[in-house]
Amino acid sequence: MHSITPATRADLPHLVSLLHLLFTQEADFQPDAALQTAALEHILDFPQTGTILVARSGRDVVGMISLLFTISTAKGGPVCWLEDMIVHPDHRGEGTGARLLTAAIDYARAHGFLRITLLTDADNSAAQQLYRRHGFTDSRMSVLRLHLGRE
């Protein structure tokens, strides 16, 4: 069974590698190691912006999940975005994704967050099933984006 711990700067190469896998799977994104490194460093250096949890198998990082923090005027308090979640393909089917998601939900509850929101590819039914098993529900909101740079 993999342990779930907070990420550290020493984990950056593993995290960038995992995000490369994730962004080659997601329809809207492309991997860019420099961009992913900068964003991960920011989260690690400024913990008020978010947190990253990792699944470890010995010294190896085999999965990650990140939460980014904001305020919701609708909820009247702090909420978070589940920004990234990925388990290395060699470790899928072992319950690692479920354990990462449970750890992130527990973290959010323990820190007083009122909601977790996430996006997933419309055709990623396996991920959607996992999220639903953990209490996530479909939203009637539609996602729109305005890209302001780095396209």
PDB file of N, CA, C and O in Angstrom, residues 6-84:
ATOM      1  N   PRO A   6       2.543  14.961   2.091  1.00  0.00           N
ATOM      2  CA  PRO A   6       2.697  16.218   1.352  1.00  0.00           C
ATOM      3  C   PRO A   6       3.915  16.153   0.431  1.00  0.00           C
ATOM      4  O   PRO A   6       4.927  15.535   0.759  1.00  0.00           O
ATOM      5  N   ALA A   7       3.802  16.793  -0.713  1.00  0.00           N
ATOM      6  CA  ALA A   7       4.932  16.865  -1.643  1.00  0.00           C
ATOM      7  C   ALA A   7       6.002  17.801  -1.108  1.00  0.00           C
ATOM      8  O   ALA A   7       5.718  18.724  -0.335  1.00  0.00           O
ATOM      9  N   THR A   8       7.231  17.563  -1.531  1.00  0.00           N
ATOM     10  CA  THR A   8       8.354  18.432  -1.184  1.00  0.00           C
ATOM     11  C   THR A   8       9.047  18.848  -2.485  1.00  0.00           C
ATOM     12  O   THR A   8       8.793  18.292  -3.550  1.00  0.00           O
ATOM     13  N   ARG A   9       9.956  19.807  -2.371  1.00  0.00           N
ATOM     14  CA  ARG A   9      10.710  20.245  -3.555  1.00  0.00           C
ATOM     15  C   ARG A   9      11.515  19.093  -4.172  1.00  0.00           C
ATOM     16  O   ARG A   9      11.712  19.047  -5.372  1.00  0.00           O
ATOM     17  N   ALA A  10      11.934  18.155  -3.354  1.00  0.00           N
ATOM     18  CA  ALA A  10      12.679  17.007  -3.877  1.00  0.00           C
ATOM     19  C   ALA A  10      11.815  16.146  -4.804  1.00  0.00           C
ATOM     20  O   ALA A  10      12.339  15.397  -5.633  1.00  0.00           O
ATOM     21  N   ASP A  11      10.499  16.284  -4.685  1.00  0.00           N
ATOM     22  CA  ASP A  11       9.574  15.518  -5.523  1.00  0.00           C
ATOM     23  C   ASP A  11       9.336  16.152  -6.890  1.00  0.00           C
ATOM     24  O   ASP A  11       8.682  15.541  -7.745  1.00  0.00           O
ATOM     25  N   LEU A  12       9.833  17.367  -7.117  1.00  0.00           N
ATOM     26  CA  LEU A  12       9.513  18.094  -8.351  1.00  0.00           C
ATOM     27  C   LEU A  12       9.735  17.291  -9.628  1.00  0.00           C
ATOM     28  O   LEU A  12       8.843  17.264 -10.489  1.00  0.00           O
ATOM     29  N   PRO A  13      10.868  16.622  -9.821  1.00  0.00           N
ATOM     30  CA  PRO A  13      11.034  15.866 -11.071  1.00  0.00           C
ATOM     31  C   PRO A  13       9.947  14.801 -11.269  1.00  0.00           C
ATOM     32  O   PRO A  13       9.456  14.603 -12.379  1.00  0.00           O
ATOM     33  N   HIS A  14       9.549  14.147 -10.183  1.00  0.00           N
ATOM     34  CA  HIS A  14       8.497  13.134 -10.262  1.00  0.00           C
ATOM     35  C   HIS A  14       7.156  13.784 -10.604  1.00  0.00           C
ATOM     36  O   HIS A  14       6.387  13.245 -11.403  1.00  0.00           O
ATOM     37  N   LEU A  15       6.874  14.929  -9.989  1.00  0.00           N
ATOM     38  CA  LEU A  15       5.608  15.617 -10.228  1.00  0.00           C
ATOM     39  C   LEU A  15       5.507  16.091 -11.674  1.00  0.00           C
ATOM     40  O   LEU A  15       4.461  15.951 -12.316  1.00  0.00           O
ATOM     41  N   VAL A  16       6.595  16.651 -12.177  1.00  0.00           N
ATOM     42  CA  VAL A  16       6.614  17.106 -13.573  1.00  0.00           C
ATOM     43  C   VAL A  16       6.397  15.920 -14.517  1.00  0.00           C
ATOM     44  O   VAL A  16       5.648  16.020 -15.500  1.00  0.00           O
ATOM     45  N   SER A  17       7.015  14.803 -14.215  1.00  0.00           N
ATOM     46  CA  SER A  17       6.835  13.606 -15.025  1.00  0.00           C
ATOM     47  C   SER A  17       5.386  13.125 -14.990  1.00  0.00           C
ATOM     48  O   SER A  17       4.811  12.756 -16.027  1.00  0.00           O
ATOM     49  N   LEU A  18       4.768  13.137 -13.821  1.00  0.00           N
ATOM     50  CA  LEU A  18       3.365  12.740 -13.713  1.00  0.00           C
ATOM     51  C   LEU A  18       2.463  13.709 -14.480  1.00  0.00           C
ATOM     52  O   LEU A  18       1.523  13.278 -15.157  1.00  0.00           O
ATOM     53  N   LEU A  19       2.743  15.004 -14.383  1.00  0.00           N
ATOM     54  CA  LEU A  19       1.923  15.972 -15.119  1.00  0.00           C
ATOM     55  C   LEU A  19       2.102  15.806 -16.626  1.00  0.00           C
ATOM     56  O   LEU A  19       1.159  16.025 -17.393  1.00  0.00           O
ATOM     57  N   HIS A  20       3.289  15.404 -17.049  1.00  0.00           N
ATOM     58  CA  HIS A  20       3.489  15.115 -18.471  1.00  0.00           C
ATOM     59  C   HIS A  20       2.512  14.011 -18.916  1.00  0.00           C
ATOM     60  O   HIS A  20       1.863  14.127 -19.963  1.00  0.00           O
ATOM     61  N   LEU A  21       2.411  12.963 -18.117  1.00  0.00           N
ATOM     62  CA  LEU A  21       1.461  11.889 -18.420  1.00  0.00           C
ATOM     63  C   LEU A  21       0.035  12.407 -18.452  1.00  0.00           C
ATOM     64  O   LEU A  21      -0.740  12.098 -19.367  1.00  0.00           O
ATOM     65  N   LEU A  22      -0.325  13.207 -17.454  1.00  0.00           N
ATOM     66  CA  LEU A  22      -1.687  13.733 -17.365  1.00  0.00           C
ATOM     67  C   LEU A  22      -2.022  14.602 -18.568  1.00  0.00           C
ATOM     68  O   LEU A  22      -3.078  14.456 -19.185  1.00  0.00           O
ATOM     69  N   PHE A  23      -1.119  15.496 -18.923  1.00  0.00           N
ATOM     70  CA  PHE A  23      -1.422  16.461 -19.982  1.00  0.00           C
ATOM     71  C   PHE A  23      -1.329  15.849 -21.382  1.00  0.00           C
ATOM     72  O   PHE A  23      -1.789  16.447 -22.347  1.00  0.00           O
ATOM     73  N   THR A  24      -0.761  14.659 -21.496  1.00  0.00           N
ATOM     74  CA  THR A  24      -0.841  13.963 -22.779  1.00  0.00           C
ATOM     75  C   THR A  24      -2.171  13.218 -22.905  1.00  0.00           C
ATOM     76  O   THR A  24      -2.575  12.855 -24.004  1.00  0.00           O
ATOM     77  N   GLN A  25      -2.864  13.024 -21.778  1.00  0.00           N
ATOM     78  CA  GLN A  25      -4.163  12.353 -21.777  1.00  0.00           C
ATOM     79  C   GLN A  25      -5.316  13.338 -21.910  1.00  0.00           C
ATOM     80  O   GLN A  25      -6.367  12.988 -22.443  1.00  0.00           O
ATOM     81  N   GLU A  26      -5.163  14.539 -21.372  1.00  0.00           N
ATOM     82  CA  GLU A  26      -6.257  15.505 -21.345  1.00  0.00           C
ATOM     83  C   GLU A  26      -6.350  16.256 -22.663  1.00  0.00           C
ATOM     84  O   GLU A  26      -5.343  16.697 -23.216  1.00  0.00           O
ATOM     85  N   ALA A  27      -7.558  16.438 -23.135  1.00  0.00           N
ATOM     86  CA  ALA A  27      -7.796  17.040 -24.446  1.00  0.00           C
ATOM     87  C   ALA A  27      -7.392  18.513 -24.505  1.00  0.00           C
ATOM     88  O   ALA A  27      -6.942  18.986 -25.545  1.00  0.00           O
ATOM     89  N   ASP A  28      -7.532  19.249 -23.419  1.00  0.00           N
ATOM     90  CA  ASP A  28      -7.328  20.703 -23.446  1.00  0.00           C
ATOM     91  C   ASP A  28      -5.909  21.161 -23.151  1.00  0.00           C
ATOM     92  O   ASP A  28      -5.635  22.350 -23.218  1.00  0.00           O
ATOM     93  N   PHE A  29      -5.005  20.268 -22.785  1.00  0.00           N
ATOM     94  CA  PHE A  29      -3.696  20.694 -22.301  1.00  0.00           C
ATOM     95  C   PHE A  29      -2.563  19.976 -23.020  1.00  0.00           C
ATOM     96  O   PHE A  29      -2.733  18.877 -23.538  1.00  0.00           O
ATOM     97  N   GLN A  30      -1.400  20.617 -22.996  1.00  0.00           N
ATOM     98  CA  GLN A  30      -0.181  20.045 -23.548  1.00  0.00           C
ATOM     99  C   GLN A  30       0.900  20.106 -22.474  1.00  0.00           C
ATOM    100  O   GLN A  30       0.999  21.108 -21.759  1.00  0.00           O
ATOM    101  N   PRO A  31       1.725  19.089 -22.363  1.00  0.00           N
ATOM    102  CA  PRO A  31       2.798  19.140 -21.374  1.00  0.00           C
ATOM    103  C   PRO A  31       3.856  20.179 -21.746  1.00  0.00           C
ATOM    104  O   PRO A  31       4.178  20.363 -22.920  1.00  0.00           O
ATOM    105  N   ASP A  32       4.355  20.861 -20.746  1.00  0.00           N
ATOM    106  CA  ASP A  32       5.453  21.813 -20.887  1.00  0.00           C
ATOM    107  C   ASP A  32       6.195  21.814 -19.555  1.00  0.00           C
ATOM    108  O   ASP A  32       5.727  22.410 -18.581  1.00  0.00           O
ATOM    109  N   ALA A  33       7.312  21.130 -19.493  1.00  0.00           N
ATOM    110  CA  ALA A  33       8.029  20.925 -18.234  1.00  0.00           C
ATOM    111  C   ALA A  33       8.363  22.228 -17.530  1.00  0.00           C
ATOM    112  O   ALA A  33       8.265  22.316 -16.303  1.00  0.00           O
ATOM    113  N   ALA A  34       8.744  23.255 -18.279  1.00  0.00           N
ATOM    114  CA  ALA A  34       9.089  24.539 -17.649  1.00  0.00           C
ATOM    115  C   ALA A  34       7.868  25.161 -16.980  1.00  0.00           C
ATOM    116  O   ALA A  34       7.960  25.675 -15.852  1.00  0.00           O
ATOM    117  N   LEU A  35       6.728  25.132 -17.654  1.00  0.00           N
ATOM    118  CA  LEU A  35       5.507  25.705 -17.072  1.00  0.00           C
ATOM    119  C   LEU A  35       5.050  24.900 -15.864  1.00  0.00           C
ATOM    120  O   LEU A  35       4.664  25.475 -14.839  1.00  0.00           O
ATOM    121  N   GLN A  36       5.075  23.578 -15.986  1.00  0.00           N
ATOM    122  CA  GLN A  36       4.649  22.760 -14.868  1.00  0.00           C
ATOM    123  C   GLN A  36       5.589  22.931 -13.660  1.00  0.00           C
ATOM    124  O   GLN A  36       5.131  23.037 -12.528  1.00  0.00           O
ATOM    125  N   THR A  37       6.877  23.012 -13.912  1.00  0.00           N
ATOM    126  CA  THR A  37       7.829  23.221 -12.819  1.00  0.00           C
ATOM    127  C   THR A  37       7.566  24.546 -12.114  1.00  0.00           C
ATOM    128  O   THR A  37       7.527  24.608 -10.875  1.00  0.00           O
ATOM    129  N   ALA A  38       7.367  25.606 -12.881  1.00  0.00           N
ATOM    130  CA  ALA A  38       7.114  26.931 -12.286  1.00  0.00           C
ATOM    131  C   ALA A  38       5.855  26.914 -11.427  1.00  0.00           C
ATOM    132  O   ALA A  38       5.839  27.451 -10.311  1.00  0.00           O
ATOM    133  N   ALA A  39       4.796  26.286 -11.928  1.00  0.00           N
ATOM    134  CA  ALA A  39       3.541  26.251 -11.168  1.00  0.00           C
ATOM    135  C   ALA A  39       3.690  25.413  -9.896  1.00  0.00           C
ATOM    136  O   ALA A  39       3.225  25.817  -8.819  1.00  0.00           O
ATOM    137  N   LEU A  40       4.326  24.261 -10.014  1.00  0.00           N
ATOM    138  CA  LEU A  40       4.527  23.414  -8.841  1.00  0.00           C
ATOM    139  C   LEU A  40       5.395  24.098  -7.792  1.00  0.00           C
ATOM    140  O   LEU A  40       5.104  24.034  -6.590  1.00  0.00           O
ATOM    141  N   GLU A  41       6.454  24.761  -8.237  1.00  0.00           N
ATOM    142  CA  GLU A  41       7.309  25.501  -7.300  1.00  0.00           C
ATOM    143  C   GLU A  41       6.511  26.572  -6.577  1.00  0.00           C
ATOM    144  O   GLU A  41       6.676  26.784  -5.373  1.00  0.00           O
ATOM    145  N   HIS A  42       5.630  27.255  -7.303  1.00  0.00           N
ATOM    146  CA  HIS A  42       4.819  28.296  -6.680  1.00  0.00           C
ATOM    147  C   HIS A  42       3.924  27.710  -5.583  1.00  0.00           C
ATOM    148  O   HIS A  42       3.852  28.255  -4.479  1.00  0.00           O
ATOM    149  N   ILE A  43       3.271  26.605  -5.879  1.00  0.00           N
ATOM    150  CA  ILE A  43       2.405  25.982  -4.873  1.00  0.00           C
ATOM    151  C   ILE A  43       3.222  25.555  -3.659  1.00  0.00           C
ATOM    152  O   ILE A  43       2.810  25.776  -2.514  1.00  0.00           O
ATOM    153  N   LEU A  44       4.377  24.953  -3.896  1.00  0.00           N
ATOM    154  CA  LEU A  44       5.215  24.507  -2.773  1.00  0.00           C
ATOM    155  C   LEU A  44       5.791  25.675  -1.980  1.00  0.00           C
ATOM    156  O   LEU A  44       5.904  25.603  -0.753  1.00  0.00           O
ATOM    157  N   ASP A  45       6.153  26.768  -2.663  1.00  0.00           N
ATOM    158  CA  ASP A  45       6.748  27.923  -1.988  1.00  0.00           C
ATOM    159  C   ASP A  45       5.723  28.806  -1.289  1.00  0.00           C
ATOM    160  O   ASP A  45       6.063  29.537  -0.364  1.00  0.00           O
ATOM    161  N   PHE A  46       4.470  28.768  -1.765  1.00  0.00           N
ATOM    162  CA  PHE A  46       3.415  29.614  -1.202  1.00  0.00           C
ATOM    163  C   PHE A  46       2.229  28.732  -0.817  1.00  0.00           C
ATOM    164  O   PHE A  46       1.233  28.661  -1.544  1.00  0.00           O
ATOM    165  N   PRO A  47       2.338  28.042   0.323  1.00  0.00           N
ATOM    166  CA  PRO A  47       1.308  27.070   0.695  1.00  0.00           C
ATOM    167  C   PRO A  47      -0.078  27.672   0.888  1.00  0.00           C
ATOM    168  O   PRO A  47      -1.059  26.931   0.901  1.00  0.00           O
ATOM    169  N   GLN A  48      -0.184  28.987   0.981  1.00  0.00           N
ATOM    170  CA  GLN A  48      -1.509  29.593   1.065  1.00  0.00           C
ATOM    171  C   GLN A  48      -2.258  29.501  -0.271  1.00  0.00           C
ATOM    172  O   GLN A  48      -3.461  29.704  -0.319  1.00  0.00           O
ATOM    173  N   THR A  49      -1.550  29.161  -1.354  1.00  0.00           N
ATOM    174  CA  THR A  49      -2.200  29.043  -2.660  1.00  0.00           C
ATOM    175  C   THR A  49      -2.721  27.637  -2.930  1.00  0.00           C
ATOM    176  O   THR A  49      -3.603  27.467  -3.770  1.00  0.00           O
ATOM    177  N   GLY A  50      -2.167  26.646  -2.257  1.00  0.00           N
ATOM    178  CA  GLY A  50      -2.620  25.280  -2.505  1.00  0.00           C
ATOM    179  C   GLY A  50      -1.750  24.261  -1.822  1.00  0.00           C
ATOM    180  O   GLY A  50      -0.815  24.602  -1.084  1.00  0.00           O
ATOM    181  N   THR A  51      -2.070  23.014  -2.073  1.00  0.00           N
ATOM    182  CA  THR A  51      -1.294  21.915  -1.515  1.00  0.00           C
ATOM    183  C   THR A  51      -1.184  20.801  -2.538  1.00  0.00           C
ATOM    184  O   THR A  51      -2.044  20.664  -3.411  1.00  0.00           O
ATOM    185  N   ILE A  52      -0.124  20.035  -2.435  1.00  0.00           N
ATOM    186  CA  ILE A  52       0.091  18.883  -3.303  1.00  0.00           C
ATOM    187  C   ILE A  52       0.352  17.678  -2.405  1.00  0.00           C
ATOM    188  O   ILE A  52       1.228  17.725  -1.532  1.00  0.00           O
ATOM    189  N   LEU A  53      -0.413  16.634  -2.615  1.00  0.00           N
ATOM    190  CA  LEU A  53      -0.203  15.388  -1.894  1.00  0.00           C
ATOM    191  C   LEU A  53       0.301  14.344  -2.887  1.00  0.00           C
ATOM    192  O   LEU A  53      -0.112  14.357  -4.059  1.00  0.00           O
ATOM    193  N   VAL A  54       1.174  13.475  -2.420  1.00  0.00           N
ATOM    194  CA  VAL A  54       1.732  12.451  -3.296  1.00  0.00           C
ATOM    195  C   VAL A  54       1.539  11.065  -2.695  1.00  0.00           C
ATOM    196  O   VAL A  54       1.478  10.901  -1.481  1.00  0.00           O
ATOM    197  N   ALA A  55       1.444  10.094  -3.590  1.00  0.00           N
ATOM    198  CA  ALA A  55       1.442   8.682  -3.203  1.00  0.00           C
ATOM    199  C   ALA A  55       2.849   8.170  -3.423  1.00  0.00           C
ATOM    200  O   ALA A  55       3.423   8.352  -4.502  1.00  0.00           O
ATOM    201  N   ARG A  56       3.403   7.554  -2.399  1.00  0.00           N
ATOM    202  CA  ARG A  56       4.771   7.061  -2.469  1.00  0.00           C
ATOM    203  C   ARG A  56       4.797   5.539  -2.386  1.00  0.00           C
ATOM    204  O   ARG A  56       4.089   4.941  -1.590  1.00  0.00           O
ATOM    205  N   SER A  57       5.652   4.969  -3.223  1.00  0.00           N
ATOM    206  CA  SER A  57       5.980   3.557  -3.137  1.00  0.00           C
ATOM    207  C   SER A  57       7.475   3.522  -2.843  1.00  0.00           C
ATOM    208  O   SER A  57       8.292   3.713  -3.741  1.00  0.00           O
ATOM    209  N   GLY A  58       7.811   3.343  -1.575  1.00  0.00           N
ATOM    210  CA  GLY A  58       9.208   3.503  -1.171  1.00  0.00           C
ATOM    211  C   GLY A  58       9.605   4.950  -1.364  1.00  0.00           C
ATOM    212  O   GLY A  58       8.949   5.860  -0.887  1.00  0.00           O
ATOM    213  N   ARG A  59      10.666   5.184  -2.142  1.00  0.00           N
ATOM    214  CA  ARG A  59      11.113   6.552  -2.421  1.00  0.00           C
ATOM    215  C   ARG A  59      10.466   7.136  -3.676  1.00  0.00           C
ATOM    216  O   ARG A  59      10.608   8.317  -3.961  1.00  0.00           O
ATOM    217  N   ASP A  60       9.788   6.293  -4.441  1.00  0.00           N
ATOM    218  CA  ASP A  60       9.209   6.745  -5.702  1.00  0.00           C
ATOM    219  C   ASP A  60       7.853   7.393  -5.493  1.00  0.00           C
ATOM    220  O   ASP A  60       7.017   6.895  -4.727  1.00  0.00           O
ATOM    221  N   VAL A  61       7.611   8.495  -6.202  1.00  0.00           N
ATOM    222  CA  VAL A  61       6.305   9.135  -6.239  1.00  0.00           C
ATOM    223  C   VAL A  61       5.545   8.485  -7.391  1.00  0.00           C
ATOM    224  O   VAL A  61       5.967   8.551  -8.538  1.00  0.00           O
ATOM    225  N   VAL A  62       4.407   7.849  -7.077  1.00  0.00           N
ATOM    226  CA  VAL A  62       3.647   7.119  -8.091  1.00  0.00           C
ATOM    227  C   VAL A  62       2.299   7.772  -8.396  1.00  0.00           C
ATOM    228  O   VAL A  62       1.577   7.312  -9.278  1.00  0.00           O
ATOM    229  N   GLY A  63       1.976   8.836  -7.683  1.00  0.00           N
ATOM    230  CA  GLY A  63       0.731   9.545  -7.932  1.00  0.00           C
ATOM    231  C   GLY A  63       0.733  10.876  -7.218  1.00  0.00           C
ATOM    232  O   GLY A  63       1.533  11.106  -6.310  1.00  0.00           O
ATOM    233  N   MET A  64      -0.159  11.761  -7.679  1.00  0.00           N
ATOM    234  CA  MET A  64      -0.254  13.078  -7.054  1.00  0.00           C
ATOM    235  C   MET A  64      -1.666  13.611  -7.194  1.00  0.00           C
ATOM    236  O   MET A  64      -2.420  13.213  -8.080  1.00  0.00           O
ATOM    237  N   ILE A  65      -1.993  14.537  -6.300  1.00  0.00           N
ATOM    238  CA  ILE A  65      -3.238  15.289  -6.367  1.00  0.00           C
ATOM    239  C   ILE A  65      -2.935  16.685  -5.838  1.00  0.00           C
ATOM    240  O   ILE A  65      -2.172  16.838  -4.882  1.00  0.00           O
ATOM    241  N   SER A  66      -3.487  17.698  -6.496  1.00  0.00           N
ATOM    242  CA  SER A  66      -3.251  19.061  -6.028  1.00  0.00           C
ATOM    243  C   SER A  66      -4.573  19.789  -5.846  1.00  0.00           C
ATOM    244  O   SER A  66      -5.522  19.598  -6.609  1.00  0.00           O
ATOM    245  N   LEU A  67      -4.615  20.585  -4.798  1.00  0.00           N
ATOM    246  CA  LEU A  67      -5.748  21.452  -4.507  1.00  0.00           C
ATOM    247  C   LEU A  67      -5.266  22.895  -4.540  1.00  0.00           C
ATOM    248  O   LEU A  67      -4.214  23.207  -3.982  1.00  0.00           O
ATOM    249  N   LEU A  68      -6.029  23.761  -5.191  1.00  0.00           N
ATOM    250  CA  LEU A  68      -5.747  25.195  -5.213  1.00  0.00           C
ATOM    251  C   LEU A  68      -6.860  25.904  -4.463  1.00  0.00           C
ATOM    252  O   LEU A  68      -8.038  25.555  -4.599  1.00  0.00           O
ATOM    253  N   PHE A  69      -6.491  26.928  -3.699  1.00  0.00           N
ATOM    254  CA  PHE A  69      -7.419  27.562  -2.775  1.00  0.00           C
ATOM    255  C   PHE A  69      -7.942  28.895  -3.310  1.00  0.00           C
ATOM    256  O   PHE A  69      -7.189  29.658  -3.908  1.00  0.00           O
ATOM    257  N   THR A  70      -9.220  29.158  -3.030  1.00  0.00           N
ATOM    258  CA  THR A  70      -9.831  30.442  -3.374  1.00  0.00           C
ATOM    259  C   THR A  70     -11.003  30.688  -2.425  1.00  0.00           C
ATOM    260  O   THR A  70     -11.241  29.907  -1.504  1.00  0.00           O
ATOM    261  N   ILE A  71     -11.719  31.785  -2.661  1.00  0.00           N
ATOM    262  CA  ILE A  71     -12.889  32.132  -1.863  1.00  0.00           C
ATOM    263  C   ILE A  71     -14.112  32.081  -2.763  1.00  0.00           C
ATOM    264  O   ILE A  71     -14.072  32.542  -3.904  1.00  0.00           O
ATOM    265  N   SER A  72     -15.192  31.556  -2.262  1.00  0.00           N
ATOM    266  CA  SER A  72     -16.451  31.521  -3.000  1.00  0.00           C
ATOM    267  C   SER A  72     -17.426  32.509  -2.387  1.00  0.00           C
ATOM    268  O   SER A  72     -17.734  32.411  -1.183  1.00  0.00           O
ATOM    269  N   THR A  73     -17.914  33.433  -3.201  1.00  0.00           N
ATOM    270  CA  THR A  73     -18.960  34.328  -2.707  1.00  0.00           C
ATOM    271  C   THR A  73     -20.265  33.556  -2.528  1.00  0.00           C
ATOM    272  O   THR A  73     -21.067  33.887  -1.644  1.00  0.00           O
ATOM    273  N   ALA A  74     -20.494  32.517  -3.324  1.00  0.00           N
ATOM    274  CA  ALA A  74     -21.709  31.710  -3.194  1.00  0.00           C
ATOM    275  C   ALA A  74     -21.715  30.932  -1.878  1.00  0.00           C
ATOM    276  O   ALA A  74     -22.751  30.810  -1.220  1.00  0.00           O
ATOM    277  N   LYS A  75     -20.573  30.395  -1.505  1.00  0.00           N
ATOM    278  CA  LYS A  75     -20.470  29.608  -0.274  1.00  0.00           C
ATOM    279  C   LYS A  75     -20.113  30.475   0.936  1.00  0.00           C
ATOM    280  O   LYS A  75     -20.187  30.017   2.074  1.00  0.00           O
ATOM    281  N   GLY A  76     -19.659  31.697   0.689  1.00  0.00           N
ATOM    282  CA  GLY A  76     -19.324  32.598   1.795  1.00  0.00           C
ATOM    283  C   GLY A  76     -18.053  32.225   2.527  1.00  0.00           C
ATOM    284  O   GLY A  76     -17.905  32.532   3.708  1.00  0.00           O
ATOM    285  N   GLY A  77     -17.132  31.580   1.832  1.00  0.00           N
ATOM    286  CA  GLY A  77     -15.897  31.199   2.502  1.00  0.00           C
ATOM    287  C   GLY A  77     -14.954  30.463   1.571  1.00  0.00           C
ATOM    288  O   GLY A  77     -15.133  30.444   0.347  1.00  0.00           O
ATOM    289  N   PRO A  78     -13.954  29.810   2.164  1.00  0.00           N
ATOM    290  CA  PRO A  78     -12.900  29.172   1.363  1.00  0.00           C
ATOM    291  C   PRO A  78     -13.385  27.903   0.672  1.00  0.00           C
ATOM    292  O   PRO A  78     -14.109  27.096   1.248  1.00  0.00           O
ATOM    293  N   VAL A  79     -12.962  27.761  -0.565  1.00  0.00           N
ATOM    294  CA  VAL A  79     -13.223  26.569  -1.370  1.00  0.00           C
ATOM    295  C   VAL A  79     -11.932  26.205  -2.088  1.00  0.00           C
ATOM    296  O   VAL A  79     -10.975  26.975  -2.083  1.00  0.00           O
ATOM    297  N   CYS A  80     -11.918  25.067  -2.704  1.00  0.00           N
ATOM    298  CA  CYS A  80     -10.721  24.703  -3.449  1.00  0.00           C
ATOM    299  C   CYS A  80     -11.083  24.013  -4.757  1.00  0.00           C
ATOM    300  O   CYS A  80     -12.178  23.485  -4.928  1.00  0.00           O
ATOM    301  N   TRP A  81     -10.121  24.080  -5.660  1.00  0.00           N
ATOM    302  CA  TRP A  81     -10.175  23.398  -6.941  1.00  0.00           C
ATOM    303  C   TRP A  81      -9.280  22.180  -6.855  1.00  0.00           C
ATOM    304  O   TRP A  81      -8.129  22.288  -6.420  1.00  0.00           O
ATOM    305  N   LEU A  82      -9.782  21.057  -7.281  1.00  0.00           N
ATOM    306  CA  LEU A  82      -8.928  19.908  -7.471  1.00  0.00           C
ATOM    307  C   LEU A  82      -8.321  20.114  -8.855  1.00  0.00           C
ATOM    308  O   LEU A  82      -8.993  19.936  -9.866  1.00  0.00           O
ATOM    309  N   GLU A  83      -7.086  20.558  -8.886  1.00  0.00           N
ATOM    310  CA  GLU A  83      -6.449  20.975 -10.135  1.00  0.00           C
ATOM    311  C   GLU A  83      -5.901  19.799 -10.924  1.00  0.00           C
ATOM    312  O   GLU A  83      -6.136  19.686 -12.116  1.00  0.00           O
ATOM    313  N   ASP A  84      -5.156  18.923 -10.275  1.00  0.00           N
ATOM    314  CA  ASP A  84      -4.510  17.805 -10.968  1.00  0.00           C
ATOM    315  C   ASP A  84      -4.607  16.541 -10.128  1.00  0.00           C
ATOM    316  O   ASP A  84      -4.399  16.588  -8.912  1.00  0.00           O
TER     317      ASP A  84
END
